[in-house]
Amino acid sequence: MAYSRVCKGCSADINLSSENINRMIDEIVNSENFKLVSEEAYEFRLQQCRNCICLDYGTTCKHCGCIVQVRALLKDKGCPHPGASRWKS
Ligand code: SF4
């Protein structure tokens, strides 16, 4: 029996296009169901993620599995880095 080297479960989900991410961001921004951080805080959070060794594929936090471009928008979400958050809250 031949085994595939590609994880079907992950391959479809982890490689999100910027269009898909932007669509998720637009849905959140245009919804009244979420409290959002300021643009300044959002950029700070993303910069921290870009410089973090825990960021996979440029999109995914390896601790929570979240798409950081989405998670960083949400005021009630924090950075799950072990020991200490890399985001100011
Ligand atoms: S641990 Fe924090 S800073 Fe690092 S990728 Fe995850 S959310 Fe971003």
Coordinates of N, CA, C and O and ligand atoms in Angstrom, one line a residue:
M1 N 0.8 -1.2 0.0 CA 0.0 0.0 0.0 C 0.9 1.2 0.0 O 1.8 1.3 0.8
A2 N 0.6 2.2 -0.9 CA 1.4 3.4 -0.9 C 0.7 4.5 0.0 O -0.5 4.6 0.0
Y3 N 1.6 5.1 0.7 CA 1.1 6.2 1.6 C 1.4 7.6 1.0 O 2.4 7.8 0.4
S4 N 0.4 8.5 1.1 CA 0.6 9.8 0.6 C 1.5 10.6 1.6 O 1.4 10.4 2.8
R5 N 2.4 11.5 1.1 CA 3.2 12.3 1.9 C 2.4 13.6 2.2 O 2.9 14.5 3.0
V6 N 1.3 13.8 1.6 CA 0.5 15.0 1.9 C -0.6 14.7 2.8 O -1.4 13.8 2.6
C7 N -0.8 15.5 3.8 CA -1.9 15.4 4.7 C -3.1 16.1 4.1 O -3.1 17.3 3.9
K8 N -4.1 15.3 3.7 CA -5.3 15.8 3.1 C -6.0 16.8 4.0 O -6.5 17.8 3.6
G9 N -6.0 16.4 5.3 CA -6.8 17.2 6.2 C -6.2 18.6 6.4 O -6.9 19.6 6.5
C10 N -4.9 18.7 6.3 CA -4.2 20.0 6.5 C -4.0 20.8 5.2 O -4.2 22.0 5.1
S11 N -3.7 20.1 4.1 CA -3.3 20.7 2.9 C -4.4 21.7 2.4 O -4.1 22.7 1.8
A12 N -5.6 21.3 2.6 CA -6.7 22.2 2.1 C -6.9 23.4 3.0 O -7.4 24.4 2.6
D13 N -6.5 23.3 4.3 CA -6.9 24.3 5.2 C -5.7 25.3 5.6 O -6.0 26.4 5.9
I14 N -4.5 24.8 5.6 CA -3.5 25.7 6.1 C -2.9 26.7 5.1 O -2.4 27.7 5.4
N15 N -3.1 26.4 3.8 CA -2.6 27.3 2.8 C -3.7 28.2 2.3 O -4.3 28.1 1.3
L16 N -4.0 29.2 3.2 CA -5.1 30.1 2.8 C -4.6 31.2 1.9 O -3.5 31.8 2.1
S17 N -5.4 31.6 0.9 CA -5.0 32.7 0.1 C -5.2 34.0 0.8 O -6.1 34.1 1.7
S18 N -4.6 35.1 0.3 CA -4.8 36.4 0.9 C -6.3 36.8 0.7 O -6.9 37.5 1.5
E19 N -6.9 36.3 -0.4 CA -8.3 36.6 -0.7 C -9.2 36.0 0.4 O -10.1 36.7 0.8
N20 N -8.9 34.8 0.7 CA -9.7 34.2 1.8 C -9.5 34.9 3.1 O -10.5 35.1 3.8
I21 N -8.3 35.2 3.4 CA -8.1 35.9 4.7 C -8.7 37.3 4.7 O -9.4 37.7 5.7
N22 N -8.6 38.0 3.6 CA -9.3 39.3 3.5 C -10.8 39.2 3.6 O -11.4 40.1 4.2
R23 N -11.3 38.1 3.1 CA -12.8 37.9 3.1 C -13.2 37.7 4.6 O -14.2 38.3 5.1
M24 N -12.4 36.9 5.4 CA -12.7 36.7 6.8 C -12.6 38.1 7.5 O -13.4 38.4 8.4
I25 N -11.6 38.8 7.2 CA -11.4 40.1 7.9 C -12.6 41.0 7.6 O -13.1 41.7 8.5
D26 N -13.0 41.1 6.3 CA -14.1 42.0 5.9 C -15.4 41.6 6.7 O -16.1 42.4 7.1
E27 N -15.6 40.3 6.8 CA -16.8 39.8 7.5 C -16.8 40.3 9.0 O -17.8 40.7 9.5
I28 N -15.6 40.2 9.6 CA -15.5 40.6 11.0 C -15.7 42.1 11.1 O -16.4 42.6 12.0
V29 N -15.0 42.8 10.3 CA -15.0 44.3 10.4 C -16.4 44.8 10.1 O -16.9 45.8 10.7
N30 N -17.1 44.2 9.2 CA -18.5 44.6 8.8 C -19.6 44.1 9.7 O -20.7 44.4 9.5
S31 N -19.2 43.3 10.7 CA -20.2 42.7 11.6 C -20.2 43.6 12.8 O -19.2 44.3 13.2
E32 N -21.3 43.6 13.5 CA -21.4 44.4 14.8 C -21.2 43.4 16.0 O -21.5 43.8 17.1
N33 N -20.8 42.2 15.7 CA -20.7 41.2 16.8 C -19.4 41.1 17.4 O -19.2 40.3 18.3
F34 N -18.4 42.0 17.0 CA -17.1 41.8 17.5 C -16.5 43.2 18.0 O -16.8 44.2 17.3
K35 N -15.8 43.2 19.1 CA -15.0 44.4 19.5 C -13.7 44.3 18.9 O -13.0 43.3 19.0
L36 N -13.3 45.4 18.2 CA -12.0 45.4 17.4 C -11.0 46.2 18.1 O -11.3 47.2 18.8
V37 N -9.7 45.9 17.9 CA -8.6 46.7 18.3 C -8.5 47.9 17.4 O -9.0 47.9 16.3
S38 N -7.7 48.9 17.8 CA -7.4 50.1 16.9 C -6.5 49.6 15.8 O -5.9 48.6 15.9
E39 N -6.5 50.4 14.8 CA -5.5 50.1 13.6 C -4.1 50.0 14.1 O -3.3 49.2 13.7
E40 N -3.7 50.9 15.0 CA -2.4 50.9 15.6 C -2.1 49.7 16.3 O -1.0 49.0 16.2
A41 N -3.0 49.2 17.2 CA -2.8 48.0 17.9 C -2.8 46.8 17.0 O -2.0 45.9 17.2
Y42 N -3.6 46.8 16.0 CA -3.6 45.7 15.0 C -2.3 45.6 14.3 O -1.7 44.5 14.2
E43 N -1.7 46.7 13.9 CA -0.4 46.7 13.2 C 0.7 46.2 14.1 O 1.6 45.5 13.7
F44 N 0.6 46.6 15.4 CA 1.6 46.2 16.4 C 1.5 44.7 16.6 O 2.5 44.0 16.6
R45 N 0.3 44.2 16.7 CA 0.2 42.7 16.9 C 0.7 42.0 15.7 O 1.4 41.0 15.9
L46 N 0.4 42.4 14.5 CA 0.8 41.7 13.3 C 2.4 41.7 13.2 O 3.0 40.8 12.8
Q47 N 2.9 42.9 13.6 CA 4.4 43.0 13.5 C 5.0 42.0 14.5 O 6.0 41.3 14.2
Q48 N 4.4 41.9 15.7 CA 4.9 40.9 16.7 C 4.8 39.5 16.1 O 5.8 38.7 16.3
C49 N 3.8 39.2 15.4 CA 3.6 37.9 14.8 C 4.6 37.6 13.7 O 5.2 36.5 13.6
R50 N 4.8 38.6 12.9 CA 5.8 38.5 11.8 C 7.2 38.2 12.3 O 7.9 37.5 11.7
N51 N 7.5 38.6 13.5 CA 8.8 38.4 14.1 C 8.9 37.3 15.0 O 9.8 37.1 15.8
C52 N 7.8 36.5 15.1 CA 7.7 35.4 16.1 C 8.0 34.1 15.4 O 7.5 33.8 14.3
I53 N 8.8 33.3 16.1 CA 9.2 32.0 15.5 C 8.0 31.0 15.6 O 8.0 29.9 15.0
C54 N 6.9 31.4 16.2 CA 5.8 30.5 16.4 C 4.8 30.7 15.2 O 3.7 30.2 15.2
L55 N 5.1 31.6 14.3 CA 4.2 31.8 13.1 C 4.6 30.9 12.0 O 5.7 30.8 11.5
D56 N 3.6 30.1 11.6 CA 3.8 29.1 10.5 C 3.1 29.6 9.3 O 2.0 30.2 9.3
Y57 N 3.7 29.4 8.1 CA 3.1 29.7 6.8 C 2.8 31.2 6.6 O 2.0 31.6 5.7
G58 N 3.3 32.0 7.5 CA 3.0 33.5 7.4 C 1.6 33.8 7.9 O 1.2 35.0 7.8
T59 N 0.8 32.8 8.4 CA -0.6 33.1 8.7 C -1.0 32.5 10.0 O -1.9 33.0 10.7
T60 N -0.4 31.4 10.5 CA -1.0 30.6 11.5 C -0.1 30.5 12.7 O 1.1 30.1 12.7
C61 N -0.7 30.8 13.9 CA 0.0 30.7 15.2 C 0.0 29.2 15.6 O -1.0 28.6 15.6
K62 N 1.2 28.7 15.8 CA 1.3 27.3 16.1 C 0.8 27.0 17.5 O 0.6 25.8 17.8
H63 N 0.5 28.0 18.4 CA 0.0 27.7 19.7 C -1.5 27.6 19.7 O -2.0 26.7 20.4
C64 N -2.2 28.4 19.0 CA -3.6 28.3 19.0 C -4.2 27.9 17.7 O -5.4 27.5 17.6
G65 N -3.4 27.8 16.6 CA -4.0 27.4 15.3 C -4.8 28.5 14.6 O -5.3 28.2 13.6
C66 N -4.8 29.7 15.2 CA -5.6 30.8 14.6 C -4.8 31.4 13.5 O -3.6 31.5 13.4
I67 N -5.6 32.0 12.5 CA -5.0 32.9 11.5 C -4.8 34.2 12.2 O -5.7 34.9 12.6
V68 N -3.5 34.6 12.3 CA -3.2 35.8 13.1 C -3.8 37.1 12.6 O -4.1 38.0 13.3
Q69 N -3.9 37.2 11.2 CA -4.5 38.4 10.7 C -5.9 38.6 11.1 O -6.4 39.7 11.1
V70 N -6.5 37.5 11.5 CA -7.9 37.5 12.0 C -7.9 37.7 13.5 O -8.6 38.6 14.1
R71 N -7.2 36.8 14.2 CA -7.2 36.9 15.7 C -6.7 38.3 16.2 O -7.3 38.8 17.2
A72 N -5.7 38.8 15.5 CA -5.2 40.1 16.0 C -6.2 41.3 15.9 O -6.1 42.3 16.6
L73 N -7.3 41.1 15.1 CA -8.3 42.1 15.1 C -9.2 42.2 16.3 O -9.7 43.2 16.7
L74 N -9.2 41.1 17.0 CA -10.3 40.9 18.1 C -9.7 41.3 19.4 O -8.7 40.8 19.9
K75 N -10.4 42.3 20.0 CA -10.0 42.9 21.2 C -9.9 41.9 22.4 O -9.0 42.1 23.2
D76 N -10.8 41.0 22.4 CA -10.8 40.0 23.5 C -9.9 38.8 23.3 O -9.9 37.9 24.2
K77 N -9.1 38.8 22.3 CA -8.2 37.7 22.1 C -6.8 38.2 22.4 O -6.4 39.4 22.2
G78 N -6.0 37.3 23.0 CA -4.6 37.6 23.3 C -3.6 36.7 22.6 O -4.0 35.8 21.8
C79 N -2.4 37.0 22.7 CA -1.3 36.2 22.2 C -1.1 35.0 23.1 O -0.9 35.2 24.3
P80 N -1.2 33.8 22.6 CA -1.0 32.6 23.5 C 0.4 32.2 23.7 O 0.6 31.0 24.1
H81 N 1.4 33.0 23.4 CA 2.8 32.6 23.5 C 3.0 32.2 25.0 O 2.6 32.8 25.9
P82 N 3.6 31.0 25.1 CA 3.9 30.5 26.5 C 4.7 31.4 27.3 O 5.7 31.9 26.9
G83 N 4.3 31.6 28.5 CA 5.1 32.4 29.4 C 4.6 33.9 29.5 O 4.3 34.4 30.5
A84 N 4.5 34.5 28.3 CA 4.1 35.9 28.2 C 3.6 36.2 26.9 O 4.1 35.8 25.9
S85 N 2.6 37.0 26.9 CA 2.0 37.5 25.6 C 3.0 38.4 24.9 O 3.7 39.2 25.5
R86 N 3.1 38.3 23.6 CA 3.9 39.2 22.8 C 3.1 40.4 22.3 O 3.7 41.3 21.6
W87 N 1.8 40.4 22.6 CA 1.0 41.6 22.3 C 0.7 42.4 23.5 O 0.5 41.9 24.6
K88 N 0.7 43.7 23.3 CA 0.1 44.5 24.4 C -1.4 44.3 24.3 O -1.9 44.0 23.2
S89 N -2.1 44.3 25.4 CA -3.6 44.1 25.3 C -4.3 45.4 25.1 O -4.1 46.2 24.4
Ligands
SF4_1 S1 2.6 33.3 19.8 FE1 1.7 35.3 19.7 S2 3.1 36.6 18.5 FE2 3.6 34.4 18.1 S3 2.4 33.9 16.3 FE3 1.2 33.3 18.0 S4 -0.1 35.1 18.4 FE4 1.6 35.8 17.1

